[in-house]
XYZ file of N, CA, C and O in Angstrom:
728
model
N 1.603 2.044 0.060
C 1.277 1.860 -1.333
C 2.359 2.540 -2.166
O 2.714 3.682 -1.916
N 2.871 1.838 -3.128
C 3.914 2.371 -3.987
C 3.314 2.661 -5.351
O 2.681 1.803 -5.955
N 3.512 3.899 -5.799
C 3.045 4.282 -7.119
C 4.142 3.984 -8.129
O 5.325 4.106 -7.835
N 3.748 3.660 -9.336
C 4.701 3.459 -10.416
C 5.197 4.825 -10.892
O 4.626 5.868 -10.542
N 6.236 4.821 -11.693
C 6.746 6.074 -12.263
C 5.669 6.771 -13.073
O 5.561 8.002 -13.051
N 4.842 5.983 -13.762
C 3.764 6.556 -14.567
C 2.724 7.228 -13.675
O 2.231 8.304 -13.998
N 2.393 6.582 -12.547
C 1.432 7.177 -11.615
C 1.943 8.512 -11.078
O 1.201 9.484 -11.003
N 3.214 8.528 -10.685
C 3.809 9.758 -10.138
C 3.813 10.846 -11.208
O 3.464 12.002 -10.943
N 4.199 10.475 -12.435
C 4.250 11.445 -13.529
C 2.852 11.984 -13.848
O 2.677 13.196 -14.023
N 1.869 11.111 -13.897
C 0.502 11.555 -14.202
C -0.016 12.511 -13.140
O -0.629 13.529 -13.457
N 0.256 12.197 -11.878
C -0.188 13.055 -10.795
C 0.521 14.411 -10.844
O -0.117 15.456 -10.720
N 1.835 14.389 -11.065
C 2.609 15.639 -11.099
C 2.188 16.521 -12.279
O 1.981 17.732 -12.120
N 2.043 15.929 -13.451
C 1.660 16.702 -14.640
C 0.254 17.262 -14.469
O -0.022 18.410 -14.818
N -0.629 16.485 -13.906
C -2.011 16.940 -13.687
C -2.036 18.156 -12.761
O -2.753 19.122 -13.009
N -1.244 18.096 -11.678
C -1.201 19.225 -10.737
C -0.480 20.426 -11.349
O -0.963 21.549 -11.271
N 0.685 20.187 -11.952
C 1.481 21.284 -12.502
C 0.839 21.910 -13.730
O 0.986 23.099 -13.976
N 0.145 21.093 -14.505
C -0.420 21.581 -15.759
C -1.737 22.307 -15.628
O -2.184 22.954 -16.589
N -2.371 22.230 -14.473
C -3.683 22.866 -14.302
C -3.613 24.354 -14.631
O -2.833 25.092 -14.049
N -4.401 24.769 -15.618
C -4.449 26.175 -16.022
C -3.275 26.623 -16.869
O -3.148 27.811 -17.185
N -2.414 25.703 -17.266
C -1.219 26.051 -18.033
C -1.583 26.284 -19.495
O -2.278 25.463 -20.105
N -1.119 27.396 -20.081
C -1.396 27.638 -21.505
C -0.614 26.677 -22.394
O 0.389 26.095 -21.970
N -1.064 26.546 -23.630
C -0.465 25.599 -24.573
C 1.029 25.854 -24.774
O 1.811 24.899 -24.888
N 1.444 27.105 -24.794
C 2.870 27.427 -24.993
C 3.713 26.891 -23.831
O 4.813 26.364 -24.035
N 3.195 27.006 -22.616
C 3.928 26.504 -21.444
C 3.956 24.979 -21.443
O 4.932 24.376 -21.006
N 2.881 24.347 -21.925
C 2.865 22.889 -22.031
C 3.931 22.451 -23.026
O 4.669 21.492 -22.778
N 4.066 23.169 -24.132
C 5.105 22.857 -25.122
C 6.488 22.997 -24.495
O 7.389 22.178 -24.758
N 6.683 24.025 -23.649
C 7.959 24.186 -22.949
C 8.206 23.018 -21.988
O 9.341 22.529 -21.875
N 7.183 22.587 -21.311
C 7.316 21.459 -20.387
C 7.676 20.184 -21.145
O 8.495 19.384 -20.674
N 7.091 19.994 -22.337
C 7.423 18.833 -23.166
C 8.891 18.913 -23.570
O 9.631 17.919 -23.470
N 9.340 20.098 -23.990
C 10.733 20.270 -24.407
C 11.690 20.011 -23.237
O 12.717 19.341 -23.404
N 11.352 20.535 -22.055
C 12.206 20.324 -20.887
C 12.243 18.840 -20.522
O 13.313 18.298 -20.227
N 11.114 18.172 -20.546
C 11.063 16.744 -20.220
C 11.856 15.930 -21.240
O 12.517 14.951 -20.881
N 11.836 16.359 -22.521
C 12.616 15.680 -23.560
C 14.095 15.748 -23.226
O 14.810 14.737 -23.287
N 14.548 16.949 -22.873
C 15.968 17.148 -22.534
C 16.337 16.333 -21.294
O 17.355 15.636 -21.273
N 15.518 16.422 -20.248
C 15.809 15.692 -19.003
C 15.817 14.184 -19.228
O 16.670 13.481 -18.683
N 14.893 13.696 -20.027
C 14.866 12.262 -20.305
C 16.152 11.838 -21.015
O 16.784 10.844 -20.646
N 16.545 12.615 -22.026
C 17.760 12.284 -22.774
C 18.994 12.352 -21.876
O 19.828 11.447 -21.862
N 19.107 13.415 -21.063
C 20.289 13.593 -20.210
C 20.389 12.508 -19.135
O 21.477 11.978 -18.894
N 19.287 12.177 -18.503
C 19.345 11.140 -17.462
C 19.642 9.773 -18.065
O 20.364 8.980 -17.470
N 19.111 9.505 -19.256
C 19.397 8.239 -19.927
C 20.870 8.167 -20.333
O 21.516 7.127 -20.178
N 21.431 9.291 -20.846
C 22.842 9.317 -21.223
C 23.736 9.130 -19.999
O 24.711 8.388 -20.047
N 23.426 9.822 -18.919
C 24.246 9.710 -17.722
C 24.144 8.300 -17.136
O 25.117 7.785 -16.597
N 23.002 7.698 -17.286
C 22.823 6.335 -16.795
C 23.678 5.355 -17.595
O 24.247 4.421 -17.041
N 23.802 5.597 -18.894
C 24.587 4.708 -19.765
C 26.078 4.990 -19.707
O 26.870 4.173 -20.143
N 26.462 6.146 -19.191
C 27.884 6.515 -19.211
C 28.690 5.581 -18.318
O 28.262 5.208 -17.233
N 29.892 5.214 -18.788
C 30.727 4.335 -17.966
C 31.301 5.115 -16.778
O 31.462 6.320 -16.829
N 31.618 4.399 -15.736
C 32.248 5.033 -14.584
C 31.232 5.489 -13.559
O 30.027 5.417 -13.770
N 31.759 5.962 -12.435
C 30.865 6.388 -11.356
C 30.149 7.687 -11.695
O 30.596 8.475 -12.514
N 29.057 7.905 -11.039
C 28.291 9.132 -11.209
C 29.022 10.240 -10.463
O 29.402 10.082 -9.305
N 29.271 11.345 -11.159
C 30.000 12.451 -10.550
C 29.113 13.201 -9.561
O 27.939 13.419 -9.825
N 29.704 13.620 -8.424
C 28.918 14.431 -7.490
C 28.467 15.717 -8.177
O 29.235 16.348 -8.896
N 27.244 16.079 -7.972
C 26.715 17.289 -8.598
C 26.267 17.059 -10.026
O 25.832 17.983 -10.697
N 26.371 15.829 -10.521
C 25.921 15.527 -11.879
C 24.406 15.532 -11.927
O 23.719 15.808 -10.948
N 23.880 15.216 -13.084
C 22.428 15.211 -13.247
C 21.762 14.181 -12.365
O 20.691 14.384 -11.839
N 22.407 13.057 -12.217
C 21.805 11.964 -11.487
C 22.299 11.989 -10.048
O 23.259 11.334 -9.702
N 21.642 12.788 -9.226
C 21.993 12.875 -7.813
C 21.124 11.942 -6.988
O 21.300 11.831 -5.794
N 20.185 11.288 -7.643
C 19.282 10.365 -6.972
C 20.060 9.136 -6.524
O 21.008 8.723 -7.177
N 19.654 8.522 -5.432
C 20.314 7.289 -5.024
C 20.168 6.190 -6.086
O 20.976 5.299 -6.150
N 19.147 6.278 -6.906
C 18.938 5.286 -7.952
C 18.819 5.999 -9.296
O 17.738 6.472 -9.663
N 19.930 6.077 -10.043
C 19.899 6.774 -11.340
C 18.887 6.175 -12.319
O 18.285 6.900 -13.099
N 18.678 4.876 -12.261
C 17.718 4.241 -13.173
C 16.302 4.717 -12.853
O 15.491 4.943 -13.754
N 16.019 4.892 -11.575
C 14.693 5.372 -11.168
C 14.461 6.798 -11.671
O 13.373 7.135 -12.123
N 15.494 7.633 -11.608
C 15.376 9.012 -12.087
C 15.138 9.038 -13.601
O 14.288 9.780 -14.091
N 15.881 8.210 -14.336
C 15.711 8.152 -15.789
C 14.303 7.662 -16.141
O 13.655 8.195 -17.044
N 13.823 6.683 -15.394
C 12.466 6.150 -15.615
C 11.413 7.225 -15.318
O 10.423 7.357 -16.033
N 11.645 7.996 -14.269
C 10.702 9.052 -13.892
C 10.612 10.112 -14.986
O 9.526 10.537 -15.359
N 11.764 10.517 -15.549
C 11.723 11.539 -16.606
C 11.113 10.999 -17.896
O 10.424 11.724 -18.619
N 11.334 9.727 -18.181
C 10.701 9.126 -19.371
C 9.179 9.135 -19.204
O 8.439 9.461 -20.138
N 8.705 8.828 -17.996
C 7.265 8.815 -17.734
C 6.687 10.229 -17.809
O 5.608 10.440 -18.368
N 7.405 11.209 -17.246
C 6.909 12.593 -17.308
C 6.868 13.094 -18.749
O 5.934 13.790 -19.131
N 7.894 12.748 -19.523
C 7.928 13.157 -20.930
C 6.713 12.589 -21.662
O 6.017 13.317 -22.394
N 6.444 11.311 -21.450
C 5.291 10.674 -22.112
C 3.983 11.352 -21.692
O 3.104 11.595 -22.526
N 3.852 11.683 -20.402
C 2.613 12.299 -19.925
C 2.457 13.723 -20.458
O 1.364 14.125 -20.853
N 3.540 14.510 -20.491
C 3.442 15.864 -21.063
C 3.067 15.802 -22.541
O 2.285 16.619 -23.027
N 3.638 14.828 -23.264
C 3.278 14.678 -24.685
C 1.805 14.317 -24.826
O 1.122 14.818 -25.719
N 1.295 13.457 -23.944
C -0.122 13.079 -23.995
C -1.008 14.301 -23.756
O -1.989 14.527 -24.466
N -0.642 15.117 -22.769
C -1.414 16.328 -22.466
C -1.358 17.292 -23.643
O -2.373 17.885 -24.032
N -0.186 17.456 -24.228
C -0.044 18.354 -25.381
C -0.905 17.871 -26.549
O -1.617 18.666 -27.179
N -0.888 16.570 -26.822
C -1.695 16.021 -27.916
C -3.193 16.199 -27.625
O -3.970 16.539 -28.524
N -3.604 16.014 -26.387
C -4.996 16.218 -25.997
C -5.413 17.669 -26.222
O -6.485 17.935 -26.770
N -4.555 18.591 -25.816
C -4.870 20.013 -25.979
C -4.999 20.383 -27.454
O -5.901 21.130 -27.829
N -4.103 19.846 -28.265
C -4.163 20.136 -29.702
C -5.414 19.524 -30.327
O -6.097 20.167 -31.125
N -5.719 18.289 -29.971
C -6.885 17.605 -30.539
C -8.192 18.253 -30.082
O -9.160 18.299 -30.831
N -8.215 18.767 -28.859
C -9.428 19.373 -28.309
C -9.480 20.875 -28.531
O -10.458 21.516 -28.143
N -8.417 21.412 -29.103
C -8.306 22.848 -29.370
C -8.461 23.670 -28.075
O -9.203 24.656 -28.031
N -7.758 23.235 -27.022
C -7.766 23.945 -25.744
C -6.649 24.978 -25.734
O -5.541 24.713 -26.186
N -6.917 26.138 -25.184
C -5.855 27.134 -25.031
C -5.123 26.942 -23.705
O -3.953 27.284 -23.576
N -5.809 26.365 -22.713
C -5.187 26.037 -21.426
C -5.609 24.631 -21.026
O -6.688 24.151 -21.402
N -4.743 23.991 -20.243
C -5.031 22.629 -19.797
C -5.918 22.659 -18.565
O -5.619 23.333 -17.591
N -7.013 21.917 -18.632
C -7.921 21.772 -17.498
C -8.022 20.306 -17.126
O -8.602 19.522 -17.880
N -7.444 19.896 -15.998
C -7.470 18.479 -15.610
C -8.880 17.896 -15.552
O -9.074 16.722 -15.861
N -9.871 18.726 -15.200
C -11.241 18.211 -15.103
C -11.798 17.825 -16.473
O -12.697 16.992 -16.573
N -11.289 18.390 -17.549
C -11.740 18.046 -18.898
C -10.963 16.892 -19.500
O -11.315 16.398 -20.571
N -9.925 16.452 -18.831
C -9.073 15.358 -19.307
C -9.656 14.045 -18.803
O -9.402 13.623 -17.682
N -10.474 13.401 -19.636
C -11.171 12.182 -19.184
C -10.198 11.051 -18.860
O -10.393 10.328 -17.883
N -9.143 10.905 -19.645
C -8.161 9.844 -19.387
C -7.430 10.129 -18.077
O -7.298 9.261 -17.212
N -6.952 11.362 -17.925
C -6.254 11.738 -16.697
C -7.155 11.645 -15.479
O -6.722 11.226 -14.402
N -8.420 12.027 -15.634
C -9.373 11.942 -14.516
C -9.636 10.489 -14.135
O -9.751 10.169 -12.949
N -9.724 9.610 -15.129
C -9.934 8.181 -14.848
C -8.736 7.610 -14.098
O -8.898 6.856 -13.132
N -7.523 7.979 -14.539
C -6.323 7.506 -13.848
C -6.267 8.046 -12.417
O -5.899 7.327 -11.495
N -6.629 9.309 -12.235
C -6.622 9.902 -10.893
C -7.630 9.190 -9.996
O -7.345 8.903 -8.826
N -8.806 8.887 -10.532
C -9.821 8.171 -9.745
C -9.327 6.775 -9.388
O -9.524 6.302 -8.259
N -8.660 6.115 -10.332
C -8.119 4.776 -10.079
C -7.061 4.831 -8.978
O -7.041 3.975 -8.087
N -6.184 5.833 -9.023
C -5.163 5.986 -7.975
C -5.818 6.230 -6.619
O -5.376 5.694 -5.602
N -6.885 7.031 -6.600
C -7.591 7.314 -5.347
C -8.192 6.030 -4.782
O -8.078 5.763 -3.580
N -8.799 5.223 -5.634
C -9.391 3.954 -5.184
C -8.295 3.032 -4.659
O -8.448 2.421 -3.591
N -7.178 2.919 -5.393
C -6.079 2.059 -4.946
C -5.524 2.543 -3.614
O -5.214 1.744 -2.733
N -5.423 3.855 -3.449
C -4.911 4.413 -2.193
C -5.862 4.089 -1.040
O -5.433 3.667 0.029
N -7.165 4.266 -1.265
C -8.152 3.962 -0.224
C -8.134 2.479 0.131
O -8.238 2.118 1.305
N -7.986 1.616 -0.879
C -7.910 0.180 -0.617
C -6.656 -0.154 0.180
O -6.706 -0.971 1.111
N -5.542 0.472 -0.179
C -4.290 0.221 0.546
C -4.401 0.708 1.987
O -3.938 0.026 2.915
N -5.016 1.868 2.189
C -5.194 2.378 3.555
C -6.110 1.473 4.368
O -5.847 1.206 5.551
N -7.177 0.979 3.753
C -8.094 0.072 4.452
C -7.393 -1.241 4.795
O -7.555 -1.768 5.908
N -6.607 -1.764 3.862
C -5.874 -3.011 4.113
C -4.854 -2.804 5.230
O -4.678 -3.669 6.091
N -4.198 -1.650 5.227
C -3.222 -1.345 6.274
C -3.913 -1.231 7.637
O -3.422 -1.756 8.644
N -5.047 -0.561 7.684
C -5.793 -0.423 8.938
C -6.239 -1.797 9.443
O -6.155 -2.078 10.643
N -6.689 -2.659 8.547
C -7.105 -4.013 8.936
C -5.911 -4.810 9.468
O -6.031 -5.533 10.460
N -4.771 -4.641 8.812
C -3.552 -5.320 9.263
C -3.164 -4.854 10.666
O -2.830 -5.673 11.529
N -3.210 -3.540 10.898
C -2.895 -3.009 12.223
C -3.875 -3.526 13.275
O -3.471 -3.842 14.402
N -5.150 -3.628 12.918
C -6.159 -4.132 13.850
C -5.881 -5.598 14.186
O -5.974 -6.001 15.351
N -5.536 -6.404 13.163
C -5.202 -7.814 13.415
C -3.982 -7.925 14.331
O -3.950 -8.764 15.234
N -2.982 -7.063 14.093
C -1.786 -7.084 14.951
C -2.136 -6.675 16.372
O -1.611 -7.244 17.333
N -3.008 -5.675 16.523
C -3.412 -5.232 17.857
C -4.142 -6.355 18.579
O -3.884 -6.639 19.746
N -5.050 -7.020 17.858
C -5.793 -8.127 18.460
C -4.861 -9.281 18.817
O -5.014 -9.899 19.869
N -3.910 -9.560 17.942
C -2.962 -10.646 18.212
C -2.096 -10.316 19.423
O -1.742 -11.201 20.204
N -1.754 -9.053 19.612
C -0.940 -8.652 20.754
C -1.712 -8.824 22.055
O -1.117 -9.042 23.113
N -3.046 -8.740 21.998
C -3.861 -8.889 23.191
C -4.120 -10.365 23.526
O -4.523 -10.678 24.634
N -3.895 -11.238 22.579
C -4.103 -12.662 22.818
C -2.999 -13.205 23.710
O -1.882 -12.720 23.707
N -3.336 -14.221 24.452
C -2.350 -14.934 25.246
C -2.344 -16.365 24.744
O -3.387 -17.022 24.696
N -1.196 -16.799 24.352
C -1.072 -18.190 23.905
C -0.178 -18.906 24.910
O 0.800 -18.352 25.386
N -0.554 -20.101 25.192
C 0.232 -20.860 26.152
C 0.209 -22.333 25.839
O -0.583 -22.817 25.032
N 1.089 -23.017 26.498
C 1.162 -24.454 26.353
C 0.925 -25.024 27.741
O 1.536 -24.576 28.713
N 0.029 -25.963 27.841
C -0.335 -26.518 29.140
C 0.058 -27.988 29.179
O -0.283 -28.751 28.279
N 0.780 -28.327 30.224
C 1.130 -29.726 30.451
C 0.218 -30.226 31.554
O 0.224 -29.717 32.665
N -0.599 -31.226 31.235
C -1.577 -31.754 32.175
C -1.117 -33.151 32.600
O -0.716 -33.960 31.764
N -1.187 -33.396 33.891
C -0.809 -34.714 34.410
C -1.672 -35.813 33.821
O -2.749 -35.563 33.264
N -1.231 -37.051 33.993
C -1.907 -38.195 33.385
C -3.362 -38.323 33.842
O -4.258 -38.515 33.015
N -3.611 -38.181 35.140
C -4.979 -38.332 35.643
C -5.888 -37.244 35.121
O -6.985 -37.503 34.607
N -5.442 -35.980 35.219
C -6.256 -34.867 34.741
C -6.380 -34.912 33.219
O -7.427 -34.565 32.660
N -5.351 -35.388 32.559
C -5.385 -35.501 31.099
C -6.438 -36.481 30.632
O -7.140 -36.242 29.641
N -6.544 -37.625 31.364
C -7.572 -38.622 31.021
C -8.965 -38.025 31.175
O -9.826 -38.192 30.316
N -9.201 -37.300 32.284
C -10.504 -36.673 32.508
C -10.813 -35.629 31.431
O -11.941 -35.535 30.948
N -9.794 -34.864 31.052
C -9.952 -33.835 30.018
C -10.307 -34.472 28.678
O -11.222 -34.031 27.983
N -9.603 -35.569 28.325
C -9.888 -36.246 27.061
C -11.286 -36.864 27.068
O -11.991 -36.839 26.068
N -11.721 -37.403 28.198
C -13.066 -37.977 28.298
C -14.132 -36.899 28.119
O -15.106 -37.094 27.381
N -13.954 -35.758 28.803
C -14.929 -34.664 28.688
C -14.973 -34.154 27.243
O -16.054 -33.885 26.700
N -13.816 -34.036 26.620
C -13.750 -33.564 25.233
C -14.440 -34.556 24.305
O -15.199 -34.173 23.412
N -14.199 -35.835 24.514
C -14.798 -36.865 23.669
C -16.319 -36.849 23.782
O -17.025 -36.933 22.772
N -16.843 -36.723 25.009
C -18.293 -36.682 25.203
C -18.917 -35.468 24.514
O -20.025 -35.541 24.005
N -18.179 -34.346 24.492
C -18.718 -33.116 23.891
C -18.436 -33.039 22.391
O -18.910 -32.133 21.713
N -17.642 -33.986 21.876
C -17.286 -33.946 20.451
C -16.280 -32.839 20.147
O -16.281 -32.273 19.052
N -15.423 -32.530 21.131
C -14.423 -31.479 20.990
C -13.025 -32.056 21.151
O -12.865 -33.213 21.556
N -12.043 -31.254 20.872
C -10.663 -31.644 21.164
C -10.348 -31.178 22.582
O -10.994 -30.257 23.103
N -9.345 -31.776 23.203
C -8.953 -31.308 24.538
C -8.580 -29.824 24.546
O -8.883 -29.102 25.501
N -7.967 -29.323 23.474
C -7.602 -27.907 23.386
C -8.844 -27.019 23.397
O -8.848 -25.946 24.008
N -9.911 -27.457 22.725
C -11.146 -26.675 22.700
C -11.805 -26.631 24.080
O -12.343 -25.600 24.495
N -11.720 -27.742 24.807
C -12.274 -27.757 26.161
C -11.478 -26.818 27.056
O -12.044 -26.042 27.839
N -10.154 -26.846 26.935
C -9.314 -25.936 27.725
C -9.607 -24.482 27.379
O -9.641 -23.622 28.264
N -9.836 -24.198 26.105
C -10.154 -22.817 25.701
C -11.475 -22.375 26.334
O -11.601 -21.235 26.796
N -12.461 -23.268 26.387
C -13.735 -22.927 27.036
C -13.537 -22.742 28.536
O -14.125 -21.850 29.142
N -12.682 -23.560 29.112
C -12.389 -23.458 30.539
C -11.759 -22.102 30.854
O -12.189 -21.396 31.767
N -10.789 -21.720 30.073
C -10.107 -20.437 30.277
C -11.072 -19.275 30.048
O -11.022 -18.264 30.759
N -11.982 -19.420 29.121
C -12.953 -18.363 28.849
C -13.921 -18.128 29.999
O -14.552 -17.079 30.081
N -14.017 -19.083 30.899
C -14.944 -18.956 32.031
C -14.236 -18.616 33.346
O -14.857 -18.604 34.401
N -12.962 -18.373 33.301
C -12.202 -18.065 34.511
C -12.678 -16.748 35.104
O -12.887 -15.764 34.393
N -12.848 -16.758 36.429
C -13.213 -15.559 37.174
C -12.080 -15.300 38.159
O -11.653 -16.214 38.878
N -11.603 -14.059 38.183
C -10.530 -13.691 39.102
C -11.141 -12.894 40.239
O -11.781 -11.859 40.023
N -10.942 -13.390 41.462
C -11.488 -12.722 42.635
C -10.658 -11.520 43.038
O -9.575 -11.266 42.487
N -11.149 -10.761 44.026
C -10.448 -9.567 44.501
C -9.079 -9.900 45.065
O -8.152 -9.100 44.995
N -8.967 -11.093 45.630
C -7.686 -11.498 46.214
C -6.757 -12.132 45.183
O -5.659 -12.563 45.511
N -7.193 -12.201 43.920
C -6.370 -12.765 42.852
C -6.604 -14.242 42.636
O -5.997 -14.850 41.758
N -7.459 -14.846 43.456
C -7.762 -16.267 43.298
C -8.592 -16.475 42.029
O -9.502 -15.704 41.737
N -8.251 -17.506 41.287
C -8.952 -17.808 40.042
C -9.858 -19.008 40.266
O -9.475 -19.967 40.938
N -11.063 -18.954 39.686
C -12.001 -20.074 39.809
C -12.833 -20.174 38.539
O -12.935 -19.231 37.765
N -13.413 -21.337 38.362
C -14.293 -21.579 37.220
C -15.536 -22.262 37.763
O -15.449 -23.272 38.477
N -16.678 -21.715 37.436
C -17.939 -22.333 37.841
C -18.117 -23.620 37.029
O -17.632 -23.718 35.893
N -18.797 -24.595 37.586
C -19.018 -25.841 36.834
C -19.739 -25.552 35.509
O -20.622 -24.698 35.440
N -19.313 -26.236 34.474
C -19.938 -26.082 33.155
C -19.810 -27.368 32.381
O -18.983 -28.229 32.708
N -20.615 -27.488 31.343
C -20.536 -28.643 30.446
C -19.985 -28.132 29.117
O -20.584 -27.265 28.487
N -18.838 -28.669 28.706
C -18.265 -28.240 27.421
C -19.243 -28.525 26.283
O -19.918 -29.552 26.279
N -19.313 -27.585 25.345
C -20.234 -27.780 24.222
C -19.653 -27.130 22.976
O -18.770 -26.302 23.051
N -20.215 -27.503 21.851
C -19.773 -26.926 20.561
C -20.219 -25.531 20.418
O -21.082 -24.948 20.706
């Protein structure tokens, strides 16, 4: 599951801001403002990115996007604190942030469940044996007749036949007589 820059920023600010006083939140907003401006400027600058520069990320655009998202989230937290007259930030009192966190948790659980189901399907597919059978003309006619009487395709009759195979101790394979059915 891939989180957006906003998801990452919301999660980081929620964790970092827990118990943070209003003055420290203001400092975080100021730092995010500077980082957003610097990464955006370096991204727009002509020429290659200098080693040791601000943008050491393999993707400078991703870094600039991340700082823009963090800046927006710190500003949202600061505005919430001012509007609610909080002296410290408490993530549990942030209804918007809590709703987003719950949504991320649900999306993560859904992604994990989908991944587990995908792995199970792959495991089951790996256990399957698929084959192609070439049947002689005489046996093919008998197979088609049996399938027609049962209202099945020849492939369905063969699948039922294979499902009834018994392997003896000596490795000999046999099938007890049966009538193909739906």
